[in-house]
Every structure is written in C-alpha cells, then in structure tokens.
Amino acid sequence: MYALISRGTVFAVFIFVTRIMEDSLLFAEVKEGEILPPTIQKLMKGYNKYLRPFFDNGPVTVGMSLDIASIDTISEINMDYTATIFLRQRWTDERLCFDGNKSLSLDGRLVELLWVPDTFIVDSKKSFLHDITVENRLIRIFPNGTVLYALRITTTVACNMDLTKYPMDKQTCTLQLESWGYNINDVMFYWTRGNESVSGLDTLRLAQYTVEDHYTSVSEAIYETGHYPKLVFHFELKRSILYFILETYVPSSLLVVLSWVSFWISQSSVPARICIGVTTVLTMTTLMMGARTSLPNANCFIKAIDVYLGICFSFIFGALIEYAVAHFCTLHHPNGANAYMYGQQVQECEDEMNGVVTTIASDSTRLKKRKEASATPAAHETPSTPGPGASSPSGSEAKADTPMETQSRCAKSLSLVKKTFSYLNCCRVENPHYIDNYSRMSFPLSFILVNLLYWTYYLEGISEKAEPDFAHIPDQFKNHAPF
C-alpha cells in the first residue's frame, strides 16, 4: 500500500514540474517576442552565430577605426600607457540582409545573438569594457547585411621605451589589433580610411607629452598555429622638456655656480669654504637621487639627465678639490718672513754637497802625492835592480785613480739633485692665490663649453618619420568610404 502511495506521489510531482517548465518556456517566448521586433525575429530564424559569414566563400573582411578618447597615464617605470578608446568594427553578413532603406540600431546586449570578430589587443596588460549605466556597446545592422559593432574600452598597453635621451626623448608606441582564432584564410582586417581611421589625437592634451605624428599599418602576425590578420596604430610621443628644465637642470646648474663662490672667499677662511663645498655636494647628491624616483630602478642604459647630473656633480666636487690643493700650497709656500730662510736652506744644502765633493777631491790629491813621495827614495836606492815593487807603477796609478772615480760619481749625483730641485721649483706655485684666480675663469668657461657640447649632441638627433605600410591592404579597401 505504501508503495502505491509513493509511486502516485512521485508521478504527481513529475506532472507539476513539467507544467512549471512549460509555463517558463512560454513566458520566455513571450518576453522574447516583446523584445525582438518581427524583422529581427525573421533575421534570427535559422541564424547560427557560431559560423562566420561567407563560411564557404573566402574570408570575411573586417574594417576597423579608432577614436582615442583619452590617454590617461604614460608610465616609464612600467613602460606602458593607459588609454580609453572607441573601437568600431564593420563587416558584411549576407545572412542579415533585409528589405528596407533604414538601418536597425539594436540593444548592445543582442550582440550575444550575432557572430562578431574575435579581435583582441596584443600587448594589453589589463583591459575592461565600460558598463555604466549599461554596457557601452553598439550594434547597427544595414539592409545589405553590413554590421557595425562599436565598443568603449579602457586598456593598459605595453610600450617599449628607449630612455637613453630622457628627458629629451621621443617614444613610439603602438596599439596592435589581431584576430585570436581566425587566420587570414577566414578573416581579413583593414583600416577603413587609412591614417584617417584614427581620430581624437588632434584634441588630445597630455601632461608631459605631445603627439607629434601617427600612422596606421597592416601586417600579418605569424605564430606556430598560422598567419593571423593584424592592424597596427603607431603614434609618436615627444616629451615636454620645460618641466625638467625647471625641476632638475636649472637647480643643478645653480648649484654648480654656487660652488664657484668659494673662489672669491679668502683661503684663510677654511670653515666657510669647506661648508660651501660640502653643502653643494650633498645637495647635488639629493637632487640626483630625486631625479631617478620616476624612472625604472634596474635599467641598463645611461640617460641624458644622468649625464648632465654627473657633469654638475663633477664640477662641484672639483671646486672642493681645488680649495684642498690651494690650501695645501698655501701651507707649504715660502712666503713673507721665511722666504729668506728657505733660500738659505737650499743654498746650504747645495754648499754641503759641493763641500763633500771638494773634500773627496782634496783627499784623493793628497793621497796621490803621499804615494809618489814614498816611491821616490826607493827608486834612488836601487835604480838598476827592478824589485818586486818596481813592477807596480801601473798598479799605483790605478789605485790613485779610485778617488777620482768617486769624485766623478759624486759630481753626477750633485747634478741630479740640482735638476730635481729645479724641477720641483718649476712645479711649485709661486703664489697660491693664483690658483683661485685661474679657477674663477677656467671653471665657468669649461662648464659653458661642456653645456654646448651636451645640448648640441642631445638636441640634434631628430628621428625620421616612419612611413605607413599599405602593402597588405586589399585594393578594394584602400579607398573605402567611412561609416
């Protein structure tokens, strides 16, 4: 009995659920009928959104255009830029042809019912579709089956930057559009109006950049899975240098000029000159560290601003070293009361060396005469008999020449010492104050010359403008009318 009751209960529940599902489907059909007009219902009948147009009759051509609404940020640290764009795509789907002469503007949510190109941004790091107050999408169908699909997207795109001439650099960034799954046998991309397919840059205002040039190109992306259509938008950004001149170049140059003030301060004012030198060095170091905060920490190239800051630091440090040299020469300079004593010391040193040589010479002469006198009596006693000592005149003369050789060596040493003294006197600064006088002229002139070379080198480089590439654009689309 319980089994019969259970079976009856299950059957009743099944009938109840079936009726609910039928009512839901009927409600859905009614709602769909309320949303879609009869024309759209007719178009959607038998339409398969999973099959592209011209499935068996060659690739479908998709024309694109861009409207740059804004470029929000350009980051040198991350080497990317963030932009908000309006992307418009247009293609023809023969399955959507209808009678009439007016286009149909549909709700953006109906795009889920249609086939759309699988376009994506190649170097995008992060992107999103705006959805306030509704998803910012537009669908418009023309009587000949042409479909216009527009999106509002904010994307962060990578941009490889060359910062060797920073902040006098020019960066060329790109926005690349490709098909994700359809290769060139299925889909062909083209710019609808060539370079004029991208608009909005003329009215664009950026904080640190100006858009100098832009152009479009068409190419193919080659991967392991095949060749895919690719559209590239190139735009050249030139950095505004005025901010960096006021923020970095002028302060660093003024610090260099400030370091020259020590040349007009007396050399006896040690604390004042040391204070100026150390203060300018530390301030310059802080300025160099601050200039690198907005740049990548790990980069393998030297930037133009690094070169200039290094030049300024070298001049400031050189001014500090200049005072150290001048002060050292002042302490060791024989001026005033000890000038006479210095001359006497040098003269006494030379006289002492001359006396040593004279003493050696007189001793050698005296020794020679003594040996000659001792040899004379022996010669009178035995004039005819040559003894053992008779065979030694040459030996005596040789022994007598030894002091002469010593005298010659001493004379050479004295000459070498005199040359050394004369060389030191040439290197010795007669007046240490002349060092400051020379520095007052040499430092500014050298700094001006280095600046001329620096600005000439970094400002003369003007990159050539790249030409747009229309090699891959089909002839029938080069003069395509705008939509």
GROMACS .gro file of C-alpha atoms in nm:
model
  483
    1MET     CA    1   0.000   0.000   0.000
    2TYR     CA    2   0.281   0.240   0.092
    3ALA     CA    3   0.448   0.153  -0.238
    4LEU     CA    4   0.137   0.254  -0.431
    5ILE     CA    5   0.116   0.585  -0.240
    6SER     CA    6   0.484   0.660  -0.306
    7ARG     CA    7   0.453   0.591  -0.678
    8GLY     CA    8   0.145   0.814  -0.700
    9THR     CA    9   0.326   1.095  -0.519
   10VAL     CA   10   0.627   1.080  -0.749
   11PHE     CA   11   0.403   1.085  -1.056
   12ALA     CA   12   0.214   1.388  -0.927
   13VAL     CA   13   0.537   1.578  -0.859
   14PHE     CA   14   0.662   1.496  -1.208
   15ILE     CA   15   0.344   1.633  -1.368
   16PHE     CA   16   0.372   1.952  -1.157
   17VAL     CA   17   0.736   2.020  -1.256
   18THR     CA   18   0.659   1.958  -1.623
   19ARG     CA   19   0.380   2.215  -1.620
   20ILE     CA   20   0.607   2.472  -1.450
   21MET     CA   21   0.875   2.426  -1.717
   22GLU     CA   22   0.617   2.464  -1.996
   23ASP     CA   23   0.492   2.786  -1.840
   24SER     CA   24   0.852   2.917  -1.811
   25LEU     CA   25   0.927   2.845  -2.176
   26LEU     CA   26   0.604   3.009  -2.280
   27PHE     CA   27   0.692   3.315  -2.068
   28ALA     CA   28   1.037   3.330  -2.224
   29GLU     CA   29   0.890   3.316  -2.573
   30VAL     CA   30   0.651   3.595  -2.487
   31LYS     CA   31   0.931   3.810  -2.343
   32GLU     CA   32   1.149   3.742  -2.648
   33GLY     CA   33   0.860   3.836  -2.870
   34GLU     CA   34   0.823   4.161  -2.679
   35ILE     CA   35   1.196   4.250  -2.714
   36LEU     CA   36   1.260   4.146  -3.072
   37PRO     CA   37   1.057   4.306  -3.349
   38PRO     CA   38   0.930   4.082  -3.628
   39THR     CA   39   1.212   4.192  -3.860
   40ILE     CA   40   1.477   4.075  -3.614
   41GLN     CA   41   1.290   3.755  -3.542
   42LYS     CA   42   1.291   3.685  -3.914
   43LEU     CA   43   1.664   3.755  -3.935
   44MET     CA   44   1.743   3.534  -3.639
   45LYS     CA   45   1.544   3.242  -3.776
   46GLY     CA   46   1.793   2.976  -3.872
   47TYR     CA   47   2.089   3.204  -3.789
   48ASN     CA   48   2.394   3.028  -3.644
   49LYS     CA   49   2.624   3.267  -3.460
   50TYR     CA   50   2.897   3.005  -3.436
   51LEU     CA   51   2.959   3.014  -3.812
   52ARG     CA   52   3.130   3.317  -3.964
   53PRO     CA   53   2.987   3.492  -4.271
   54PHE     CA   54   3.098   3.357  -4.610
   55PHE     CA   55   3.189   3.031  -4.441
   56ASP     CA   56   3.236   2.851  -4.772
   57ASN     CA   57   3.319   3.152  -4.987
   58GLY     CA   58   3.653   3.304  -4.880
   59PRO     CA   59   3.746   3.519  -4.581
   60VAL     CA   60   3.523   3.784  -4.430
   61THR     CA   61   3.671   4.136  -4.444
   62VAL     CA   62   3.651   4.344  -4.126
   63GLY     CA   63   3.713   4.718  -4.141
   64MET     CA   64   3.821   4.899  -3.825
   65SER     CA   65   3.855   5.252  -3.698
   66LEU     CA   66   3.954   5.406  -3.366
   67ASP     CA   67   3.863   5.714  -3.171
   68ILE     CA   68   4.112   5.796  -2.894
   69ALA     CA   69   3.905   5.942  -2.612
   70SER     CA   70   4.198   5.991  -2.373
   71ILE     CA   71   4.547   5.875  -2.284
   72ASP     CA   72   4.534   5.877  -1.907
   73THR     CA   73   4.882   5.778  -1.795
   74ILE     CA   74   5.220   5.702  -1.951
   75SER     CA   75   5.449   5.519  -1.712
   76GLU     CA   76   5.825   5.498  -1.766
   77ILE     CA   77   5.859   5.265  -1.468
   78ASN     CA   78   5.618   5.004  -1.606
   79MET     CA   79   5.680   5.103  -1.970
   80ASP     CA   80   5.313   5.117  -2.063
   81TYR     CA   81   5.030   5.359  -2.127
   82THR     CA   82   4.661   5.358  -2.039
   83ALA     CA   83   4.408   5.479  -2.296
   84THR     CA   84   4.034   5.489  -2.341
   85ILE     CA   85   3.930   5.414  -2.699
   86PHE     CA   86   3.620   5.368  -2.909
   87LEU     CA   87   3.676   5.063  -3.129
   88ARG     CA   88   3.448   5.033  -3.430
   89GLN     CA   89   3.434   4.721  -3.646
   90ARG     CA   90   3.238   4.674  -3.965
   91TRP     CA   91   3.177   4.364  -4.174
   92THR     CA   92   2.910   4.219  -4.403
   93ASP     CA   93   2.698   3.919  -4.309
   94GLU     CA   94   2.475   3.812  -4.601
   95ARG     CA   95   2.251   3.621  -4.360
   96LEU     CA   96   2.135   3.952  -4.208
   97CYS     CA   97   2.007   4.117  -4.528
   98PHE     CA   98   1.656   4.256  -4.508
   99ASP     CA   99   1.420   4.473  -4.710
  100GLY     CA  100   1.415   4.844  -4.645
  101ASN     CA  101   1.636   5.150  -4.666
  102LYS     CA  102   1.697   5.224  -4.300
  103SER     CA  103   1.944   5.069  -4.060
  104LEU     CA  104   1.842   4.894  -3.742
  105SER     CA  105   2.001   5.007  -3.415
  106LEU     CA  106   1.979   4.729  -3.159
  107ASP     CA  107   2.045   4.699  -2.791
  108GLY     CA  108   2.406   4.614  -2.721
  109ARG     CA  109   2.306   4.302  -2.532
  110LEU     CA  110   2.178   4.149  -2.856
  111VAL     CA  111   2.536   4.108  -2.970
  112GLU     CA  112   2.522   3.770  -2.798
  113LEU     CA  113   2.293   3.655  -3.078
  114LEU     CA  114   2.530   3.752  -3.363
  115TRP     CA  115   2.866   3.644  -3.493
  116VAL     CA  116   3.134   3.903  -3.411
  117PRO     CA  117   3.509   3.906  -3.483
  118ASP     CA  118   3.733   3.774  -3.208
  119THR     CA  119   3.951   4.086  -3.205
  120PHE     CA  120   4.194   4.139  -2.918
  121ILE     CA  121   4.464   4.392  -2.822
  122VAL     CA  122   4.801   4.222  -2.850
  123ASP     CA  123   5.015   4.397  -2.587
  124SER     CA  124   4.733   4.467  -2.344
  125LYS     CA  125   4.817   4.414  -1.978
  126LYS     CA  126   4.472   4.496  -1.847
  127SER     CA  127   4.150   4.592  -2.024
  128PHE     CA  128   3.785   4.632  -1.939
  129LEU     CA  129   3.462   4.724  -2.112
  130HIS     CA  130   3.272   5.017  -1.964
  131ASP     CA  131   2.933   4.921  -1.827
  132ILE     CA  132   2.792   5.240  -1.671
  133THR     CA  133   2.499   5.277  -1.693
  134VAL     CA  134   2.481   4.984  -1.933
  135GLU     CA  135   2.748   4.803  -2.130
  136ASN     CA  136   2.892   5.054  -2.375
  137ARG     CA  137   2.830   4.851  -2.690
  138LEU     CA  138   2.651   4.939  -3.010
  139ILE     CA  139   2.502   4.714  -3.278
  140ARG     CA  140   2.371   4.855  -3.605
  141ILE     CA  141   2.255   4.642  -3.899
  142PHE     CA  142   2.216   4.784  -4.251
  143PRO     CA  143   1.979   4.645  -4.518
  144ASN     CA  144   2.266   4.500  -4.722
  145GLY     CA  145   2.377   4.289  -4.425
  146THR     CA  146   2.654   4.523  -4.308
  147VAL     CA  147   2.703   4.513  -3.931
  148LEU     CA  148   2.853   4.797  -3.727
  149TYR     CA  149   2.986   4.695  -3.386
  150ALA     CA  150   3.130   4.962  -3.154
  151LEU     CA  151   3.288   4.927  -2.809
  152ARG     CA  152   3.423   5.161  -2.544
  153ILE     CA  153   3.735   5.009  -2.389
  154THR     CA  154   3.997   5.121  -2.139
  155THR     CA  155   4.321   4.931  -2.179
  156THR     CA  156   4.674   4.937  -2.044
  157VAL     CA  157   4.916   4.854  -2.325
  158ALA     CA  158   5.288   4.782  -2.307
  159CYS     CA  159   5.520   5.025  -2.484
  160ASN     CA  160   5.891   4.954  -2.522
  161MET     CA  161   6.071   5.279  -2.442
  162ASP     CA  162   6.425   5.389  -2.517
  163LEU     CA  163   6.522   5.626  -2.236
  164THR     CA  164   6.881   5.698  -2.339
  165LYS     CA  165   6.784   6.056  -2.429
  166TYR     CA  166   6.547   6.109  -2.138
  167PRO     CA  167   6.405   6.372  -2.089
  168MET     CA  168   6.470   6.484  -2.449
  169ASP     CA  169   6.339   6.158  -2.587
  170LYS     CA  170   6.071   6.058  -2.833
  171GLN     CA  171   5.879   5.739  -2.781
  172THR     CA  172   5.691   5.546  -3.048
  173CYS     CA  173   5.411   5.336  -2.902
  174THR     CA  174   5.171   5.106  -3.082
  175LEU     CA  175   4.822   4.967  -3.048
  176GLN     CA  176   4.801   4.629  -3.222
  177LEU     CA  177   4.478   4.451  -3.307
  178GLU     CA  178   4.471   4.086  -3.408
  179SER     CA  179   4.227   3.803  -3.455
  180TRP     CA  180   4.251   3.543  -3.183
  181GLY     CA  181   4.123   3.231  -3.356
  182TYR     CA  182   4.057   3.314  -3.723
  183ASN     CA  183   4.360   3.314  -3.953
  184ILE     CA  184   4.400   3.504  -4.279
  185ASN     CA  185   4.203   3.235  -4.463
  186ASP     CA  186   3.899   3.316  -4.250
  187VAL     CA  187   3.924   3.688  -4.166
  188MET     CA  188   4.098   3.990  -4.322
  189PHE     CA  189   4.146   4.317  -4.130
  190TYR     CA  190   4.186   4.661  -4.288
  191TRP     CA  191   4.174   5.025  -4.182
  192THR     CA  192   3.863   5.186  -4.323
  193ARG     CA  193   4.025   5.522  -4.409
  194GLY     CA  194   4.399   5.463  -4.384
  195ASN     CA  195   4.568   5.708  -4.147
  196GLU     CA  196   4.240   5.892  -4.102
  197SER     CA  197   4.089   5.582  -3.945
  198VAL     CA  198   4.221   5.704  -3.609
  199SER     CA  199   4.080   6.028  -3.472
  200GLY     CA  200   4.085   6.221  -3.146
  201LEU     CA  201   4.459   6.286  -3.126
  202ASP     CA  202   4.431   6.644  -3.252
  203THR     CA  203   4.235   6.750  -2.946
  204LEU     CA  204   4.429   6.531  -2.702
  205ARG     CA  205   4.619   6.709  -2.424
  206LEU     CA  206   4.881   6.523  -2.221
  207ALA     CA  207   5.070   6.636  -1.911
  208GLN     CA  208   5.428   6.565  -2.022
  209TYR     CA  209   5.393   6.470  -2.387
  210THR     CA  210   5.275   6.599  -2.719
  211VAL     CA  211   5.162   6.371  -3.001
  212GLU     CA  212   5.388   6.459  -3.294
  213ASP     CA  213   5.288   6.201  -3.552
  214HIS     CA  214   5.071   5.896  -3.601
  215TYR     CA  215   5.001   5.649  -3.879
  216THR     CA  216   4.847   5.308  -3.939
  217SER     CA  217   4.978   4.991  -4.096
  218VAL     CA  218   4.852   4.646  -4.193
  219SER     CA  219   5.053   4.330  -4.148
  220GLU     CA  220   5.031   3.965  -4.051
  221ALA     CA  221   5.110   3.800  -3.722
  222ILE     CA  222   5.297   3.474  -3.768
  223TYR     CA  223   5.261   3.210  -3.499
  224GLU     CA  224   5.306   2.836  -3.481
  225THR     CA  225   4.934   2.791  -3.544
  226GLY     CA  226   4.929   3.001  -3.861
  227HIS     CA  227   4.917   3.352  -4.004
  228TYR     CA  228   4.668   3.593  -3.849
  229PRO     CA  229   4.547   3.937  -3.961
  230LYS     CA  230   4.699   4.230  -3.777
  231LEU     CA  231   4.637   4.605  -3.766
  232VAL     CA  232   4.886   4.841  -3.603
  233PHE     CA  233   4.838   5.200  -3.496
  234HIS     CA  234   5.166   5.387  -3.440
  235PHE     CA  235   5.189   5.718  -3.257
  236GLU     CA  236   5.497   5.921  -3.164
  237LEU     CA  237   5.516   6.098  -2.829
  238LYS     CA  238   5.758   6.382  -2.765
  239ARG     CA  239   5.832   6.466  -2.404
  240SER     CA  240   5.793   6.827  -2.291
  241ILE     CA  241   6.131   6.928  -2.152
  242LEU     CA  242   6.023   7.254  -1.986
  243TYR     CA  243   5.919   7.075  -1.668
  244PHE     CA  244   6.256   6.903  -1.636
  245ILE     CA  245   6.445   7.225  -1.707
  246LEU     CA  246   6.272   7.395  -1.416
  247GLU     CA  247   6.278   7.088  -1.194
  248THR     CA  248   6.628   6.949  -1.250
  249TYR     CA  249   6.850   7.132  -1.497
  250VAL     CA  250   6.821   7.484  -1.352
  251PRO     CA  251   6.871   7.377  -0.985
  252SER     CA  252   7.173   7.162  -1.071
  253SER     CA  253   7.329   7.444  -1.276
  254LEU     CA  254   7.271   7.691  -0.992
  255LEU     CA  255   7.442   7.453  -0.752
  256VAL     CA  256   7.746   7.450  -0.979
  257VAL     CA  257   7.750   7.831  -0.984
  258LEU     CA  258   7.711   7.833  -0.605
  259SER     CA  259   8.019   7.614  -0.569
  260TRP     CA  260   8.220   7.881  -0.754
  261VAL     CA  261   8.151   8.134  -0.476
  262SER     CA  262   8.431   7.973  -0.275
  263PHE     CA  263   8.683   8.102  -0.532
  264TRP     CA  264   8.615   8.457  -0.407
  265ILE     CA  265   8.648   8.369  -0.039
  266SER     CA  266   8.986   8.404   0.130
  267GLN     CA  267   9.188   8.086   0.157
  268SER     CA  268   9.231   8.150   0.528
  269SER     CA  269   8.852   8.113   0.578
  270VAL     CA  270   8.866   7.737   0.599
  271PRO     CA  271   8.522   7.676   0.760
  272ALA     CA  272   8.340   7.894   0.507
  273ARG     CA  273   8.491   7.732   0.201
  274ILE     CA  274   8.458   7.379   0.337
  275CYS     CA  275   8.095   7.446   0.431
  276ILE     CA  276   8.009   7.566   0.079
  277GLY     CA  277   8.183   7.269  -0.082
  278VAL     CA  278   8.029   7.001   0.138
  279THR     CA  279   7.681   7.157   0.127
  280THR     CA  280   7.674   7.177  -0.251
  281VAL     CA  281   7.800   6.818  -0.284
  282LEU     CA  282   7.530   6.684  -0.051
  283THR     CA  283   7.256   6.890  -0.217
  284MET     CA  284   7.364   6.768  -0.558
  285THR     CA  285   7.355   6.409  -0.435
  286THR     CA  286   6.999   6.457  -0.309
  287LEU     CA  287   6.897   6.610  -0.641
  288MET     CA  288   7.042   6.315  -0.832
  289MET     CA  289   6.851   6.068  -0.617
  290GLY     CA  290   6.525   6.259  -0.661
  291ALA     CA  291   6.561   6.268  -1.039
  292ARG     CA  292   6.560   5.887  -1.052
  293THR     CA  293   6.246   5.825  -0.850
  294SER     CA  294   6.017   5.832  -1.156
  295LEU     CA  295   6.238   5.601  -1.363
  296PRO     CA  296   6.299   5.226  -1.363
  297ASN     CA  297   6.539   5.123  -1.089
  298ALA     CA  298   6.707   4.847  -1.288
  299ASN     CA  299   6.793   4.981  -1.632
  300CYS     CA  300   7.100   4.903  -1.837
  301PHE     CA  301   7.142   5.238  -2.008
  302ILE     CA  302   7.264   5.582  -1.909
  303LYS     CA  303   7.009   5.857  -1.960
  304ALA     CA  304   7.075   6.211  -2.075
  305ILE     CA  305   6.971   6.352  -1.740
  306ASP     CA  306   7.218   6.120  -1.565
  307VAL     CA  307   7.497   6.254  -1.784
  308TYR     CA  308   7.411   6.615  -1.701
  309LEU     CA  309   7.379   6.550  -1.329
  310GLY     CA  310   7.712   6.367  -1.340
  311ILE     CA  311   7.873   6.667  -1.511
  312CYS     CA  312   7.735   6.904  -1.248
  313PHE     CA  313   7.848   6.678  -0.966
  314SER     CA  314   8.198   6.662  -1.115
  315PHE     CA  315   8.226   7.042  -1.129
  316ILE     CA  316   8.101   7.079  -0.772
  317PHE     CA  317   8.339   6.814  -0.644
  318GLY     CA  318   8.619   6.971  -0.848
  319ALA     CA  319   8.561   7.305  -0.675
  320LEU     CA  320   8.602   7.132  -0.339
  321ILE     CA  321   8.924   6.963  -0.452
  322GLU     CA  322   9.051   7.298  -0.585
  323TYR     CA  323   9.038   7.450  -0.239
  324ALA     CA  324   9.216   7.149  -0.090
  325VAL     CA  325   9.502   7.197  -0.340
  326ALA     CA  326   9.515   7.574  -0.288
  327HIS     CA  327   9.517   7.539   0.089
  328PHE     CA  328   9.794   7.280   0.075
  329CYS     CA  329  10.009   7.506  -0.144
  330THR     CA  330   9.949   7.796   0.095
  331LEU     CA  331  10.076   7.599   0.393
  332HIS     CA  332  10.392   7.490   0.209
  333HIS     CA  333  10.460   7.815   0.026
  334PRO     CA  334  10.780   8.004   0.149
  335ASN     CA  335  10.633   8.350   0.156
  336GLY     CA  336  10.689   8.654   0.380
  337ALA     CA  337  10.934   8.615   0.668
  338ASN     CA  338  11.052   8.261   0.590
  339ALA     CA  339  11.131   8.325   0.224
  340TYR     CA  340  11.491   8.418   0.309
  341MET     CA  341  11.529   8.116   0.539
  342TYR     CA  342  11.401   7.886   0.264
  343GLY     CA  343  11.662   8.022   0.022
  344GLN     CA  344  11.936   7.984   0.279
  345GLN     CA  345  11.838   7.624   0.343
  346VAL     CA  346  11.853   7.543  -0.026
  347GLN     CA  347  12.190   7.718  -0.061
  348GLU     CA  348  12.331   7.541   0.245
  349CYS     CA  349  12.219   7.210   0.105
  350GLU     CA  350  12.396   7.279  -0.223
  351ASP     CA  351  12.711   7.406  -0.045
  352GLU     CA  352  12.718   7.098   0.173
  353MET     CA  353  12.706   6.875  -0.133
  354ASN     CA  354  12.976   7.084  -0.302
  355GLY     CA  355  13.186   7.057   0.015
  356VAL     CA  356  13.160   6.682   0.014
  357VAL     CA  357  13.282   6.669  -0.343
  358THR     CA  358  13.567   6.914  -0.270
  359THR     CA  359  13.678   6.716   0.035
  360ILE     CA  360  13.683   6.394  -0.162
  361ALA     CA  361  13.887   6.561  -0.436
  362SER     CA  362  14.145   6.707  -0.193
  363ASP     CA  363  14.180   6.376  -0.011
  364SER     CA  364  14.243   6.194  -0.334
  365THR     CA  365  14.509   6.451  -0.438
  366ARG     CA  366  14.681   6.431  -0.100
  367LEU     CA  367  14.688   6.051  -0.114
  368LYS     CA  368  14.837   6.058  -0.460
  369LYS     CA  369  15.119   6.295  -0.356
  370ARG     CA  370  15.198   6.087  -0.049
  371LYS     CA  371  15.235   5.772  -0.255
  372GLU     CA  372  15.458   5.949  -0.505
  373ALA     CA  373  15.684   6.077  -0.223
  374SER     CA  374  15.719   5.732  -0.069
  375ALA     CA  375  15.806   5.581  -0.404
  376THR     CA  376  16.094   5.831  -0.482
  377PRO     CA  377  16.359   5.712  -0.216
  378ALA     CA  378  16.316   5.352  -0.315
  379ALA     CA  379  16.392   5.443  -0.672
  380HIS     CA  380  16.728   5.612  -0.573
  381GLU     CA  381  16.847   5.317  -0.369
  382THR     CA  382  16.802   5.052  -0.634
  383PRO     CA  383  16.796   5.222  -0.968
  384SER     CA  384  16.916   4.920  -1.173
  385THR     CA  385  16.755   4.638  -0.995
  386PRO     CA  386  16.391   4.611  -1.053
  387GLY     CA  387  16.240   4.462  -0.741
  388PRO     CA  388  15.900   4.345  -0.671
  389GLY     CA  389  15.784   4.696  -0.605
  390ALA     CA  390  15.923   4.822  -0.936
  391SER     CA  391  15.667   4.639  -1.134
  392SER     CA  392  15.379   4.823  -0.967
  393PRO     CA  393  15.373   5.176  -1.111
  394SER     CA  394  15.070   5.098  -1.314
  395GLY     CA  395  14.907   4.946  -1.008
  396SER     CA  396  14.984   5.259  -0.805
  397GLU     CA  397  14.836   5.476  -1.073
  398ALA     CA  398  14.526   5.259  -1.080
  399LYS     CA  399  14.488   5.285  -0.706
  400ALA     CA  400  14.536   5.661  -0.729
  401ASP     CA  401  14.253   5.686  -0.984
  402THR     CA  402  13.996   5.536  -0.745
  403PRO     CA  403  13.924   5.866  -0.561
  404MET     CA  404  13.882   6.038  -0.899
  405GLU     CA  405  13.614   5.792  -0.991
  406THR     CA  406  13.442   5.860  -0.660
  407GLN     CA  407  13.460   6.232  -0.730
  408SER     CA  408  13.301   6.179  -1.071
  409ARG     CA  409  13.015   5.981  -0.924
  410CYS     CA  410  12.955   6.247  -0.659
  411ALA     CA  411  12.952   6.516  -0.925
  412LYS     CA  412  12.689   6.325  -1.121
  413SER     CA  413  12.479   6.280  -0.806
  414LEU     CA  414  12.505   6.651  -0.732
  415SER     CA  415  12.392   6.733  -1.086
  416LEU     CA  416  12.094   6.501  -1.049
  417VAL     CA  417  11.996   6.661  -0.719
  418LYS     CA  418  12.019   7.007  -0.873
  419LYS     CA  419  11.792   6.900  -1.159
  420THR     CA  420  11.544   6.759  -0.908
  421PHE     CA  421  11.541   7.087  -0.717
  422SER     CA  422  11.490   7.284  -1.036
  423TYR     CA  423  11.202   7.056  -1.138
  424LEU     CA  424  11.036   7.097  -0.801
  425ASN     CA  425  11.076   7.471  -0.824
  426CYS     CA  426  10.903   7.468  -1.162
  427CYS     CA  427  10.608   7.270  -1.020
  428ARG     CA  428  10.593   7.487  -0.711
  429VAL     CA  429  10.329   7.757  -0.726
  430GLU     CA  430  10.489   8.094  -0.670
  431ASN     CA  431  10.163   8.238  -0.536
  432PRO     CA  432   9.885   8.000  -0.425
  433HIS     CA  433   9.629   8.276  -0.471
  434TYR     CA  434   9.680   8.237  -0.844
  435ILE     CA  435   9.501   7.901  -0.819
  436ASP     CA  436   9.177   8.075  -0.723
  437ASN     CA  437   9.232   8.337  -0.992
  438TYR     CA  438   9.273   8.071  -1.259
  439SER     CA  439   8.973   7.876  -1.128
  440ARG     CA  440   8.749   8.183  -1.149
  441MET     CA  441   8.797   8.175  -1.525
  442SER     CA  442   8.859   7.811  -1.607
  443PHE     CA  443   8.560   7.661  -1.422
  444PRO     CA  444   8.288   7.882  -1.581
  445LEU     CA  445   8.440   7.857  -1.929
  446SER     CA  446   8.471   7.479  -1.903
  447PHE     CA  447   8.112   7.447  -1.778
  448ILE     CA  448   7.979   7.658  -2.065
  449LEU     CA  449   8.177   7.454  -2.318
  450VAL     CA  450   8.052   7.124  -2.177
  451ASN     CA  451   7.693   7.254  -2.186
  452LEU     CA  452   7.729   7.349  -2.551
  453LEU     CA  453   7.853   7.003  -2.635
  454TYR     CA  454   7.583   6.837  -2.424
  455TRP     CA  455   7.285   7.025  -2.567
  456THR     CA  456   7.416   7.003  -2.921
  457TYR     CA  457   7.451   6.626  -2.900
  458TYR     CA  458   7.114   6.552  -2.742
  459LEU     CA  459   6.903   6.806  -2.930
  460GLU     CA  460   7.029   6.748  -3.281
  461GLY     CA  461   6.903   6.388  -3.303
  462ILE     CA  462   6.576   6.401  -3.496
  463SER     CA  463   6.438   6.063  -3.585
  464GLU     CA  464   6.297   6.012  -3.931
  465LYS     CA  465   5.926   5.973  -3.961
  466ALA     CA  466   5.820   5.622  -4.044
  467GLU     CA  467   5.601   5.576  -4.348
  468PRO     CA  468   5.271   5.390  -4.329
  469ASP     CA  469   5.263   5.042  -4.469
  470PHE     CA  470   4.977   4.970  -4.708
  471ALA     CA  471   5.136   4.664  -4.866
  472HIS     CA  472   4.885   4.421  -4.717
  473ILE     CA  473   4.571   4.629  -4.774
  474PRO     CA  474   4.343   4.485  -5.041
  475ASP     CA  475   4.293   4.726  -5.331
  476GLN     CA  476   3.918   4.734  -5.282
  477PHE     CA  477   3.963   4.864  -4.927
  478LYS     CA  478   4.228   5.134  -4.973
  479ASN     CA  479   3.967   5.397  -5.055
  480HIS     CA  480   3.686   5.250  -4.850
  481ALA     CA  481   3.418   5.501  -4.757
  482PRO     CA  482   3.388   5.588  -4.389
  483PHE     CA  483   3.095   5.463  -4.193
   0.00000   0.00000   0.00000
